[in-house]
């Protein structure tokens, strides 16, 4: 029986498309409010023309912070392409984390300073699941309230019943088993470890930078790329109702 395979790779993002359309279309499967906020932090849609310069300034000289991450973010050009690829994916959305406790004199309209990049990906309105990714806190804002408030806001939006939230059933968090900071943040916010996915990622090679992974067998389709296992953690709707909501509210109330 005859058949065809008409697969074609996604078209490359052109230079004049890198910063998205005007007005910026977040292109996400769920409605997103203009901001998700606590008294100390706001999450607003990440618009590269607006937020990318401050983000890139914040990570410059700290590129080793991406050593656990399964995507190439070490160079500004890679980062901008990543943002646009997320925008084109209807299951993904990115947020700028604005720390309201630290004004930025260069951007008074933000009512705070850019402190990180967070998002959802692999969002399914059929299965009622999503994943928090990325979860990046800029070095100047690490060991503060930023990470817990951002993650708490995303959990609350995803798991609260409508109209307050999306009414989803499951939120996941995938992280390298040796990334202690990310694993600890997830567990503090109520995520439960469900298992380890072995060899889940092939890590990109970024010239001049090192990813933490392990070698695979010679001759496989990865052409020498390192691999990485991944812890799979989750907060489900019943976890949220039983304990995770309370953990999040405590984190919101805690002093930085």
Coordinates of N, CA and C in Angstrom, one line a residue:
X1 N 0.9 -1.2 0.0 CA 0.0 0.0 0.0 C 0.9 1.2 0.0
X2 N 0.6 2.1 -0.9 CA 1.5 3.3 -1.0 C 1.2 4.3 0.1
X3 N 2.3 5.0 0.5 CA 2.1 6.1 1.5 C 3.2 7.1 1.2
X4 N 3.0 8.3 1.8 CA 3.9 9.4 1.7 C 4.2 9.9 3.1
X5 N 5.3 10.6 3.2 CA 5.7 11.3 4.4 C 6.1 12.7 4.0
X6 N 5.2 13.6 4.2 CA 5.3 15.0 3.8 C 5.9 15.9 4.9
X7 N 6.5 15.3 5.9 CA 7.1 16.1 6.9 C 8.1 17.2 6.4
X8 N 8.0 18.4 7.0 CA 8.9 19.4 6.7 C 9.3 20.1 8.0
X9 N 10.5 20.5 8.3 CA 10.8 21.1 9.5 C 10.2 22.5 9.6
X10 N 10.0 23.0 10.8 CA 9.4 24.3 11.0 C 10.3 25.3 10.3
X11 N 9.7 26.3 9.7 CA 10.6 27.3 9.0 C 11.4 28.1 10.0
X12 N 12.6 28.4 9.6 CA 13.6 29.2 10.4 C 13.0 30.6 10.7
X13 N 13.2 31.0 11.9 CA 12.8 32.4 12.3 C 13.7 33.4 11.6
X14 N 13.1 34.3 10.8 CA 13.9 35.3 10.1 C 14.3 36.4 11.0
X15 N 15.3 37.2 10.6 CA 15.8 38.2 11.5 C 14.8 39.3 11.8
X16 N 13.9 39.6 10.8 CA 12.9 40.7 11.1 C 11.7 40.1 11.8
X17 N 11.7 38.8 12.2 CA 10.6 38.2 12.9 C 11.0 38.0 14.4
X18 N 12.3 38.2 14.8 CA 12.8 37.8 16.1 C 12.0 38.4 17.2
X19 N 11.6 39.6 17.1 CA 10.9 40.3 18.2 C 9.4 40.3 18.1
X20 N 8.9 39.4 17.3 CA 7.4 39.2 17.2 C 6.7 40.3 16.5
X21 N 5.4 40.2 16.4 CA 4.6 41.2 15.7 C 4.3 42.4 16.5
X22 N 3.8 43.4 15.9 CA 3.3 44.6 16.6 C 1.8 44.8 16.3
X23 N 0.9 44.8 17.3 CA 1.2 44.7 18.7 C 1.6 43.2 19.0
X24 N 2.2 43.1 20.1 CA 2.8 41.7 20.5 C 1.7 40.8 20.8
X25 N 1.7 39.6 20.1 CA 0.7 38.6 20.2 C 1.3 37.5 21.1
X26 N 0.8 37.3 22.3 CA 1.4 36.2 23.1 C 0.9 34.8 22.6
X27 N -0.2 34.7 21.9 CA -0.5 33.5 21.2 C -0.6 32.3 22.1
X28 N -1.3 32.4 23.2 CA -1.4 31.3 24.2 C -2.8 30.8 24.3
X29 N -2.9 29.5 24.6 CA -4.2 28.8 24.6 C -5.2 29.2 25.7
X30 N -4.6 29.9 26.7 CA -5.5 30.3 27.8 C -5.5 31.8 27.9
X31 N -6.6 32.4 28.4 CA -6.6 33.9 28.6 C -5.6 34.2 29.7
X32 N -4.9 35.3 29.5 CA -3.9 35.7 30.5 C -4.3 37.2 30.9
X33 N -4.4 37.4 32.3 CA -4.6 38.8 32.7 C -3.4 39.6 32.4
X34 N -3.6 40.9 32.6 CA -2.5 41.9 32.3 C -1.4 41.7 33.3
X35 N -1.7 41.2 34.5 CA -0.6 40.9 35.5 C -1.2 39.9 36.5
X36 N -0.3 39.0 37.0 CA -0.5 38.2 38.1 C 0.4 38.8 39.2
X37 N -0.2 39.1 40.4 CA 0.5 39.9 41.4 C 0.3 39.4 42.8
X38 N 1.4 39.6 43.6 CA 1.4 39.7 45.0 C 1.8 41.1 45.4
X39 N 1.9 41.3 46.7 CA 2.3 42.6 47.2 C 3.8 42.9 46.8
X40 N 4.5 41.9 46.5 CA 6.0 42.1 46.2 C 6.4 41.8 44.8
X41 N 5.5 41.1 44.0 CA 6.0 40.7 42.7 C 4.8 40.7 41.7
X42 N 5.1 41.0 40.5 CA 4.1 40.9 39.4 C 4.7 40.1 38.3
X43 N 3.9 39.3 37.7 CA 4.2 38.6 36.4 C 3.4 39.2 35.3
X44 N 4.1 39.7 34.3 CA 3.5 40.3 33.1 C 4.0 39.6 31.9
X45 N 3.2 39.6 30.8 CA 3.7 38.9 29.6 C 5.1 39.5 29.2
X46 N 6.0 38.6 28.9 CA 7.4 39.0 28.5 C 7.3 39.5 27.0
X47 N 7.6 40.8 26.8 CA 7.7 41.4 25.5 C 9.1 41.7 25.2
X48 N 9.7 41.0 24.2 CA 11.2 41.2 24.1 C 11.6 42.6 23.8
X49 N 10.9 43.3 23.0 CA 11.3 44.7 22.8 C 11.3 45.5 24.1
X50 N 10.5 45.2 25.0 CA 10.4 45.9 26.3 C 11.4 45.3 27.3
X51 N 11.4 44.0 27.5 CA 12.0 43.4 28.6 C 13.4 42.8 28.3
X52 N 13.7 42.4 27.1 CA 14.9 41.7 26.8 C 16.2 42.4 27.2
X53 N 16.3 43.7 26.9 CA 17.5 44.4 27.3 C 17.9 44.3 28.8
X54 N 16.9 44.5 29.7 CA 17.1 44.4 31.1 C 17.4 42.9 31.5
X55 N 16.7 42.0 30.9 CA 17.0 40.6 31.2 C 18.5 40.2 30.8
X56 N 18.9 40.6 29.6 CA 20.2 40.3 29.1 C 21.3 41.0 29.9
X57 N 21.0 42.2 30.4 CA 21.9 42.9 31.3 C 22.1 42.1 32.6
X58 N 20.9 41.5 33.1 CA 20.9 40.8 34.3 C 21.7 39.5 34.3
X59 N 21.8 38.8 33.2 CA 22.5 37.5 33.1 C 23.9 37.6 32.6
X60 N 24.2 38.8 32.1 CA 25.6 39.0 31.5 C 26.7 38.7 32.5
X61 N 27.6 37.8 32.2 CA 28.7 37.4 33.1 C 28.3 36.3 34.0
X62 N 27.0 35.8 33.9 CA 26.6 34.8 34.8 C 26.0 33.6 34.0
X63 N 26.5 33.4 32.8 CA 26.0 32.4 31.8 C 26.1 31.0 32.4
X64 N 27.0 30.8 33.4 CA 27.1 29.4 33.9 C 25.8 29.0 34.6
X65 N 24.9 29.9 34.9 CA 23.7 29.6 35.6 C 22.8 28.7 34.7
X66 N 23.1 28.6 33.4 CA 22.3 27.9 32.5 C 22.9 26.4 32.3
X67 N 23.8 26.1 33.1 CA 24.5 24.8 32.9 C 23.6 23.6 33.0
X68 N 22.5 23.7 33.8 CA 21.6 22.6 33.9 C 20.5 22.6 32.9
X69 N 20.3 23.7 32.2 CA 19.1 23.9 31.4 C 19.3 23.2 30.0
X70 N 18.2 22.6 29.6 CA 18.2 21.8 28.3 C 18.1 22.6 27.1
X71 N 18.1 23.9 27.1 CA 18.0 24.7 25.9 C 19.2 25.7 26.0
X72 N 19.5 26.2 24.8 CA 20.7 27.1 24.7 C 20.2 28.6 25.0
X73 N 20.6 29.1 26.1 CA 20.3 30.5 26.5 C 21.5 31.3 26.7
X74 N 22.7 30.7 26.5 CA 23.9 31.4 26.9 C 24.2 32.7 26.1
X75 N 23.8 32.7 24.9 CA 24.1 33.9 24.0 C 22.8 34.7 23.8
X76 N 22.9 36.0 23.7 CA 21.7 36.9 23.5 C 20.9 36.4 22.2
X77 N 21.6 36.1 21.2 CA 20.9 35.7 19.9 C 20.1 34.5 20.1
X78 N 20.7 33.5 20.9 CA 19.9 32.3 21.2 C 18.7 32.6 22.0
X79 N 18.9 33.5 23.0 CA 17.8 33.8 23.9 C 16.6 34.4 23.1
X80 N 16.9 35.4 22.2 CA 15.8 36.0 21.5 C 15.1 35.0 20.6
X81 N 15.8 34.1 20.0 CA 15.2 33.1 19.2 C 14.3 32.2 20.0
X82 N 14.8 31.9 21.2 CA 14.0 31.0 22.1 C 12.7 31.7 22.5
X83 N 12.7 33.0 22.8 CA 11.5 33.8 23.1 C 10.5 33.7 22.0
X84 N 11.0 33.9 20.7 CA 10.0 33.9 19.6 C 9.5 32.5 19.3
X85 N 10.4 31.5 19.5 CA 9.9 30.1 19.3 C 8.8 29.8 20.4
X86 N 8.9 30.3 21.6 CA 7.9 30.1 22.6 C 6.6 30.8 22.2
X87 N 6.7 32.0 21.7 CA 5.5 32.8 21.2 C 4.8 32.0 20.2
X88 N 5.5 31.3 19.3 CA 4.8 30.6 18.2 C 4.2 29.3 18.6
X89 N 4.5 28.9 19.8 CA 4.0 27.6 20.4 C 2.8 28.0 21.2
X90 N 1.6 27.6 20.8 CA 0.4 28.0 21.5 C 0.3 27.4 22.9
X91 N 1.1 26.4 23.2 CA 1.1 25.8 24.5 C 2.0 26.5 25.5
X92 N 2.7 27.5 25.1 CA 3.7 28.2 25.9 C 3.4 29.7 26.0
X93 N 3.9 30.2 27.2 CA 3.8 31.7 27.4 C 4.9 32.0 28.3
X94 N 5.5 33.2 28.2 CA 6.6 33.7 29.0 C 6.1 34.9 29.8
X95 N 6.6 35.0 31.0 CA 6.3 36.2 31.9 C 7.6 36.8 32.4
X96 N 7.6 38.2 32.4 CA 8.6 38.9 33.1 C 8.2 39.0 34.5
X97 N 9.2 38.7 35.4 CA 8.9 38.8 36.8 C 9.4 40.2 37.3
X98 N 8.5 41.0 37.8 CA 8.9 42.4 38.2 C 8.8 42.4 39.8
X99 N 10.0 42.7 40.3 CA 10.1 42.8 41.8 C 9.7 44.2 42.2
X100 N 8.5 44.3 42.9 CA 8.0 45.6 43.2 C 8.7 46.2 44.4
X101 N 9.6 45.5 45.1 CA 10.3 46.1 46.2 C 11.5 46.8 45.8
X102 N 11.9 46.7 44.5 CA 13.1 47.4 44.0 C 12.8 48.3 42.8
X103 N 12.5 49.5 43.0 CA 12.2 50.4 41.8 C 13.4 50.4 40.8
X104 N 13.1 50.5 39.5 CA 14.1 50.7 38.5 C 14.0 52.1 38.0
X105 N 15.0 53.0 38.2 CA 14.8 54.4 37.8 C 14.8 54.5 36.3
X106 N 15.3 53.5 35.6 CA 15.3 53.5 34.1 C 13.9 53.1 33.5
X107 N 13.1 52.5 34.4 CA 11.8 52.0 33.9 C 10.7 52.2 35.0
X108 N 10.4 53.5 35.3 CA 9.4 53.7 36.4 C 8.1 53.1 36.0
X109 N 7.8 53.0 34.7 CA 6.5 52.5 34.3 C 6.3 51.0 34.7
X110 N 7.4 50.3 35.0 CA 7.3 48.9 35.4 C 6.9 48.8 36.9
X111 N 7.1 49.8 37.7 CA 6.8 49.8 39.1 C 7.6 48.7 39.8
X112 N 8.8 48.6 39.4 CA 9.7 47.6 40.0 C 10.8 47.3 39.0
X113 N 11.6 46.3 39.3 CA 12.8 45.9 38.5 C 12.5 44.5 37.9
X114 N 13.1 44.3 36.7 CA 13.0 43.0 36.1 C 13.9 42.0 36.9
X115 N 13.3 40.9 37.4 CA 14.0 40.0 38.4 C 14.1 38.6 37.8
X116 N 13.4 38.3 36.7 CA 13.5 36.9 36.3 C 12.6 36.6 35.1
X117 N 12.6 35.4 34.6 CA 11.8 35.0 33.5 C 11.1 33.6 33.9
X118 N 9.8 33.6 33.8 CA 9.0 32.4 34.1 C 8.0 32.1 33.0
X119 N 7.5 30.9 33.0 CA 6.5 30.6 32.0 C 5.8 29.3 32.2
X120 N 4.9 29.1 31.3 CA 4.2 27.8 31.1 C 4.6 27.2 29.8
X121 N 4.7 25.9 29.7 CA 4.9 25.2 28.4 C 4.1 23.9 28.5
X122 N 4.0 23.2 27.3 CA 3.3 21.9 27.2 C 1.9 22.0 27.9
X123 N 1.2 23.1 27.6 CA -0.1 23.4 28.2 C -1.2 22.7 27.3
X124 N -2.0 21.9 28.0 CA -3.1 21.2 27.2 C -4.4 21.5 27.9
X125 N -5.3 22.2 27.1 CA -6.7 22.4 27.6 C -7.5 21.2 27.5
X126 N -7.0 20.1 26.9 CA -7.7 18.8 26.8 C -7.4 18.0 28.0
X127 N -6.1 17.9 28.3 CA -5.7 17.1 29.5 C -5.7 17.8 30.8
X128 N -5.8 19.2 30.7 CA -5.8 20.1 31.8 C -4.5 20.0 32.6
X129 N -3.4 20.1 31.9 CA -2.1 20.0 32.5 C -1.2 21.1 31.9
X130 N -0.2 21.5 32.6 CA 0.8 22.4 32.1 C 2.1 22.2 32.9
X131 N 3.2 22.8 32.4 CA 4.5 22.7 33.1 C 5.0 24.1 33.3
X132 N 5.5 24.4 34.5 CA 6.2 25.6 34.8 C 7.6 25.6 34.2
X133 N 7.8 26.4 33.2 CA 9.1 26.4 32.5 C 9.1 27.5 31.5
X134 N 10.2 28.4 31.5 CA 11.4 28.3 32.4 C 11.1 28.9 33.8
X135 N 12.0 28.8 34.7 CA 12.0 29.4 36.0 C 13.3 29.9 36.3
X136 N 13.6 31.1 35.8 CA 14.9 31.8 35.9 C 14.8 33.0 36.8
X137 N 15.6 33.0 37.9 CA 15.7 34.2 38.7 C 17.1 34.8 38.4
X138 N 17.1 36.1 38.1 CA 18.3 36.8 37.8 C 19.2 36.8 39.0
X139 N 20.6 36.7 38.8 CA 21.5 36.6 39.9 C 21.3 37.6 41.0
X140 N 21.0 38.9 40.7 CA 20.8 39.9 41.7 C 19.6 39.7 42.6
X141 N 18.7 38.8 42.2 CA 17.5 38.6 42.9 C 17.3 37.2 43.5
X142 N 18.4 36.4 43.4 CA 18.4 35.1 44.0 C 18.4 35.1 45.5
X143 N 17.8 34.1 46.1 CA 17.7 34.0 47.6 C 16.8 35.2 48.2
X144 N 15.8 35.5 47.4 CA 14.8 36.5 47.8 C 13.4 35.9 47.7
X145 N 12.4 36.7 47.7 CA 11.1 36.2 47.5 C 10.7 36.0 46.1
X146 N 11.5 36.3 45.1 CA 11.2 36.3 43.7 C 10.8 34.9 43.3
X147 N 11.6 33.9 43.5 CA 11.3 32.6 43.0 C 10.0 32.0 43.6
X148 N 9.8 32.1 44.9 CA 8.6 31.5 45.5 C 7.4 32.3 45.1
X149 N 7.4 33.6 45.0 CA 6.3 34.4 44.6 C 5.9 34.1 43.2
X150 N 6.9 34.0 42.3 CA 6.6 33.7 40.9 C 6.0 32.3 40.7
X151 N 6.6 31.3 41.3 CA 6.0 30.0 41.2 C 4.7 29.9 41.9
X152 N 4.5 30.5 43.0 CA 3.2 30.5 43.7 C 2.1 31.1 42.8
X153 N 2.4 32.2 42.1 CA 1.4 32.9 41.3 C 1.0 32.0 40.1
X154 N 2.0 31.3 39.5 CA 1.7 30.4 38.4 C 0.9 29.2 38.9
X155 N 1.2 28.6 40.0 CA 0.4 27.5 40.6 C -1.0 28.0 40.9
X156 N -1.2 29.1 41.4 CA -2.5 29.7 41.8 C -3.3 29.9 40.5
X157 N -2.7 30.5 39.5 CA -3.4 30.7 38.3 C -3.9 29.4 37.6
X158 N -3.0 28.4 37.6 CA -3.3 27.1 36.9 C -4.3 26.3 37.7
X159 N -4.2 26.3 39.0 CA -5.0 25.3 39.8 C -6.2 25.8 40.5
X160 N -6.4 27.1 40.7 CA -7.6 27.6 41.2 C -8.7 27.4 40.2
X161 N -9.9 27.2 40.8 CA -11.1 27.1 39.9 C -11.5 28.4 39.3
X162 N -12.1 28.3 38.1 CA -12.6 29.6 37.5 C -13.6 30.2 38.4
X163 N -13.8 31.5 38.4 CA -13.1 32.5 37.4 C -11.7 32.9 37.9
X164 N -11.3 32.5 39.2 CA -10.0 32.9 39.7 C -8.8 32.3 39.0
X165 N -9.0 31.1 38.4 CA -7.9 30.5 37.8 C -8.3 29.6 36.6
X166 N -7.4 28.8 36.1 CA -7.7 28.0 34.9 C -8.5 26.7 35.2
X167 N -8.4 26.3 36.5 CA -9.1 25.1 36.9 C -8.5 23.8 36.3
X168 N -7.1 23.9 36.2 CA -6.4 22.7 35.7 C -6.2 21.6 36.8
X169 N -5.8 20.4 36.4 CA -5.7 19.3 37.3 C -4.2 19.0 37.7
X170 N -3.3 19.5 36.9 CA -1.9 19.1 37.2 C -0.9 20.1 36.6
X171 N 0.1 20.4 37.4 CA 1.2 21.3 37.1 C 2.5 20.6 37.3
X172 N 3.3 20.5 36.3 CA 4.6 19.7 36.5 C 5.8 20.7 36.5
X173 N 6.9 20.1 37.0 CA 8.2 20.8 37.1 C 9.2 19.8 36.8
X174 N 10.0 19.9 35.7 CA 11.1 19.0 35.4 C 12.4 19.7 35.6
X175 N 13.4 19.0 36.2 CA 14.6 19.6 36.6 C 15.7 18.6 36.7
X176 N 16.9 19.0 36.5 CA 18.1 18.1 36.6 C 18.1 17.6 38.1
X177 N 18.4 16.3 38.3 CA 18.5 15.8 39.6 C 19.6 16.5 40.4
X178 N 20.6 17.1 39.8 CA 21.7 17.7 40.5 C 21.6 19.2 40.6
X179 N 20.4 19.8 40.2 CA 20.2 21.2 40.3 C 19.5 21.4 41.7
X180 N 20.2 21.5 42.7 CA 19.7 21.6 44.1 C 18.8 22.8 44.3
X181 N 19.1 23.9 43.8 CA 18.3 25.1 44.0 C 16.9 25.0 43.4
X182 N 16.8 24.5 42.2 CA 15.6 24.3 41.6 C 14.7 23.2 42.2
X183 N 15.4 22.1 42.6 CA 14.6 21.0 43.3 C 14.1 21.5 44.6
X184 N 14.9 22.3 45.3 CA 14.5 22.7 46.7 C 13.3 23.7 46.5
X185 N 13.4 24.6 45.6 CA 12.3 25.6 45.4 C 11.0 24.9 45.1
X186 N 11.1 23.9 44.2 CA 9.8 23.1 43.8 C 9.2 22.5 45.1
X187 N 10.1 21.8 45.9 CA 9.5 21.1 47.0 C 9.0 22.1 48.1
X188 N 9.6 23.2 48.2 CA 9.1 24.2 49.2 C 7.7 24.7 48.7
X189 N 7.4 24.7 47.4 CA 6.1 25.2 46.9 C 5.1 24.1 46.8
X190 N 5.4 22.9 47.3 CA 4.4 21.8 47.3 C 4.5 20.8 46.3
X191 N 5.5 20.9 45.4 CA 5.7 19.9 44.3 C 6.1 18.5 44.9
X192 N 5.6 17.4 44.4 CA 6.0 16.1 44.9 C 6.8 15.4 43.8
X193 N 7.9 14.8 44.2 CA 8.7 14.0 43.3 C 8.0 12.7 42.9
X194 N 7.8 12.5 41.6 CA 7.1 11.4 41.1 C 8.0 10.3 40.5
X195 N 9.2 10.8 40.1 CA 10.1 9.8 39.5 C 11.2 10.5 38.8
X196 N 12.2 9.7 38.2 CA 13.3 10.3 37.4 C 13.1 9.7 36.0
X197 N 13.1 10.7 35.0 CA 13.1 10.3 33.6 C 14.5 10.2 33.1
X198 N 15.0 9.0 32.9 CA 16.4 8.9 32.5 C 16.6 9.3 31.0
X199 N 17.7 10.0 30.7 CA 18.0 10.4 29.4 C 16.9 11.2 28.7
X200 N 16.3 12.1 29.5 CA 15.1 12.8 28.9 C 15.6 13.8 27.9
X201 N 16.7 14.4 28.1 CA 17.1 15.5 27.2 C 18.5 15.3 26.6
X202 N 18.6 15.7 25.4 CA 20.0 15.8 24.7 C 20.3 17.3 24.9
X203 N 21.4 17.6 25.5 CA 21.8 19.0 25.8 C 22.5 19.6 24.6
X204 N 22.1 20.8 24.3 CA 22.7 21.5 23.2 C 24.2 21.9 23.5
X205 N 25.0 21.8 22.4 CA 26.4 22.2 22.6 C 26.5 23.7 22.3
X206 N 27.0 24.5 23.2 CA 27.1 25.9 23.1 C 28.6 26.3 23.2
X207 N 29.2 26.7 22.1 CA 30.7 26.9 22.1 C 31.1 27.9 23.2
X208 N 32.0 27.5 24.0 CA 32.5 28.4 25.0 C 31.9 28.2 26.4
X209 N 30.8 27.4 26.4 CA 30.1 27.2 27.7 C 29.9 25.7 27.9
X210 N 29.7 25.3 29.1 CA 29.6 23.9 29.5 C 28.3 23.6 30.1
X211 N 27.6 22.5 29.6 CA 26.4 22.0 30.1 C 26.8 20.8 31.0
X212 N 26.0 20.6 32.1 CA 26.3 19.5 33.0 C 25.4 18.3 32.5
X213 N 26.0 17.3 32.0 CA 25.3 16.1 31.5 C 26.2 14.9 31.5
X214 N 25.8 13.9 30.8 CA 26.6 12.6 30.8 C 26.7 12.1 29.4
X215 N 27.7 11.4 29.2 CA 28.0 10.9 27.8 C 27.1 9.8 27.4
X216 N 26.7 9.7 26.2 CA 25.9 8.6 25.7 C 26.8 7.7 24.9
X217 N 26.3 6.7 24.3 CA 27.1 5.7 23.5 C 27.5 6.4 22.2
X218 N 28.7 5.9 21.8 CA 29.3 6.4 20.6 C 28.4 6.0 19.4
X219 N 28.3 6.9 18.4 CA 27.6 6.6 17.2 C 26.1 6.8 17.2
X220 N 25.5 7.3 18.3 CA 24.1 7.5 18.3 C 23.7 8.7 17.5
X221 N 22.4 9.0 17.4 CA 21.9 10.1 16.6 C 22.2 11.5 17.2
X222 N 22.7 11.5 18.4 CA 23.0 12.8 19.1 C 24.3 13.4 18.7
X223 N 25.2 12.6 17.9 CA 26.5 13.1 17.4 C 27.3 13.7 18.6
X224 N 27.3 13.0 19.7 CA 28.2 13.5 20.8 C 27.6 14.4 21.8
X225 N 26.3 14.8 21.6 CA 25.7 15.7 22.6 C 25.6 15.0 23.9
X226 N 25.8 15.7 25.0 CA 25.6 15.1 26.3 C 24.1 14.9 26.6
X227 N 23.8 14.0 27.5 CA 22.4 13.7 27.9 C 22.2 14.2 29.3
X228 N 20.9 14.2 29.7 CA 20.5 14.6 31.0 C 19.3 13.9 31.5
X229 N 19.3 13.4 32.7 CA 18.2 12.8 33.4 C 17.3 14.0 33.9
X230 N 16.1 13.7 34.3 CA 15.2 14.8 34.8 C 14.3 14.3 35.9
X231 N 14.3 15.0 37.0 CA 13.3 14.7 38.0 C 12.0 15.3 37.5
X232 N 10.9 14.5 37.7 CA 9.6 14.9 37.4 C 8.8 15.1 38.7
X233 N 8.4 16.4 39.0 CA 7.7 16.7 40.1 C 6.3 17.3 39.7
X234 N 5.3 17.2 40.6 CA 4.0 17.8 40.2 C 3.3 18.2 41.4
X235 N 2.4 19.2 41.2 CA 1.3 19.6 42.1 C 0.0 19.3 41.3
X236 N -0.8 18.5 41.9 CA -2.1 18.2 41.3 C -3.2 18.9 42.0
X237 N -4.4 18.9 41.5 CA -5.5 19.6 42.1 C -5.8 19.2 43.5
X238 N -5.7 17.9 43.8 CA -5.9 17.5 45.2 C -4.8 17.9 46.1
X239 N -3.6 17.9 45.6 CA -2.5 18.4 46.4 C -2.7 19.9 46.8
X240 N -3.2 20.6 45.8 CA -3.5 22.0 45.9 C -4.5 22.3 47.0
X241 N -5.6 21.5 46.9 CA -6.7 21.7 47.9 C -6.2 21.3 49.3
X242 N -5.4 20.2 49.4 CA -5.1 19.7 50.7 C -4.0 20.4 51.4
X243 N -3.0 20.9 50.7 CA -1.8 21.5 51.3 C -1.1 22.6 50.5
X244 N -1.0 22.5 49.2 CA -0.1 23.3 48.5 C -0.6 24.8 48.4
X245 N -1.9 25.0 48.4 CA -2.4 26.3 48.5 C -2.0 27.0 49.7
X246 N -2.0 26.3 50.8 CA -1.6 26.9 52.1 C -0.1 27.2 52.1
X247 N 0.7 26.3 51.5 CA 2.2 26.6 51.4 C 2.4 27.9 50.5
X248 N 1.7 28.0 49.5 CA 1.8 29.2 48.6 C 1.4 30.5 49.4
X249 N 0.3 30.4 50.1 CA -0.1 31.6 50.8 C 0.9 32.0 51.9
X250 N 1.5 31.0 52.5 CA 2.5 31.3 53.5 C 3.7 31.9 52.9
X251 N 4.1 31.4 51.7 CA 5.2 32.0 51.0 C 5.0 33.5 50.7
X252 N 3.8 33.8 50.2 CA 3.4 35.1 49.9 C 3.5 36.0 51.1
X253 N 3.1 35.5 52.3 CA 3.1 36.3 53.5 C 4.5 36.5 54.2
X254 N 5.4 35.6 53.8 CA 6.7 35.6 54.5 C 7.5 36.8 54.0
X255 N 8.3 37.3 54.9 CA 9.2 38.4 54.6 C 10.3 37.9 53.7
X256 N 10.8 38.7 52.8 CA 11.9 38.3 51.9 C 13.2 38.2 52.8

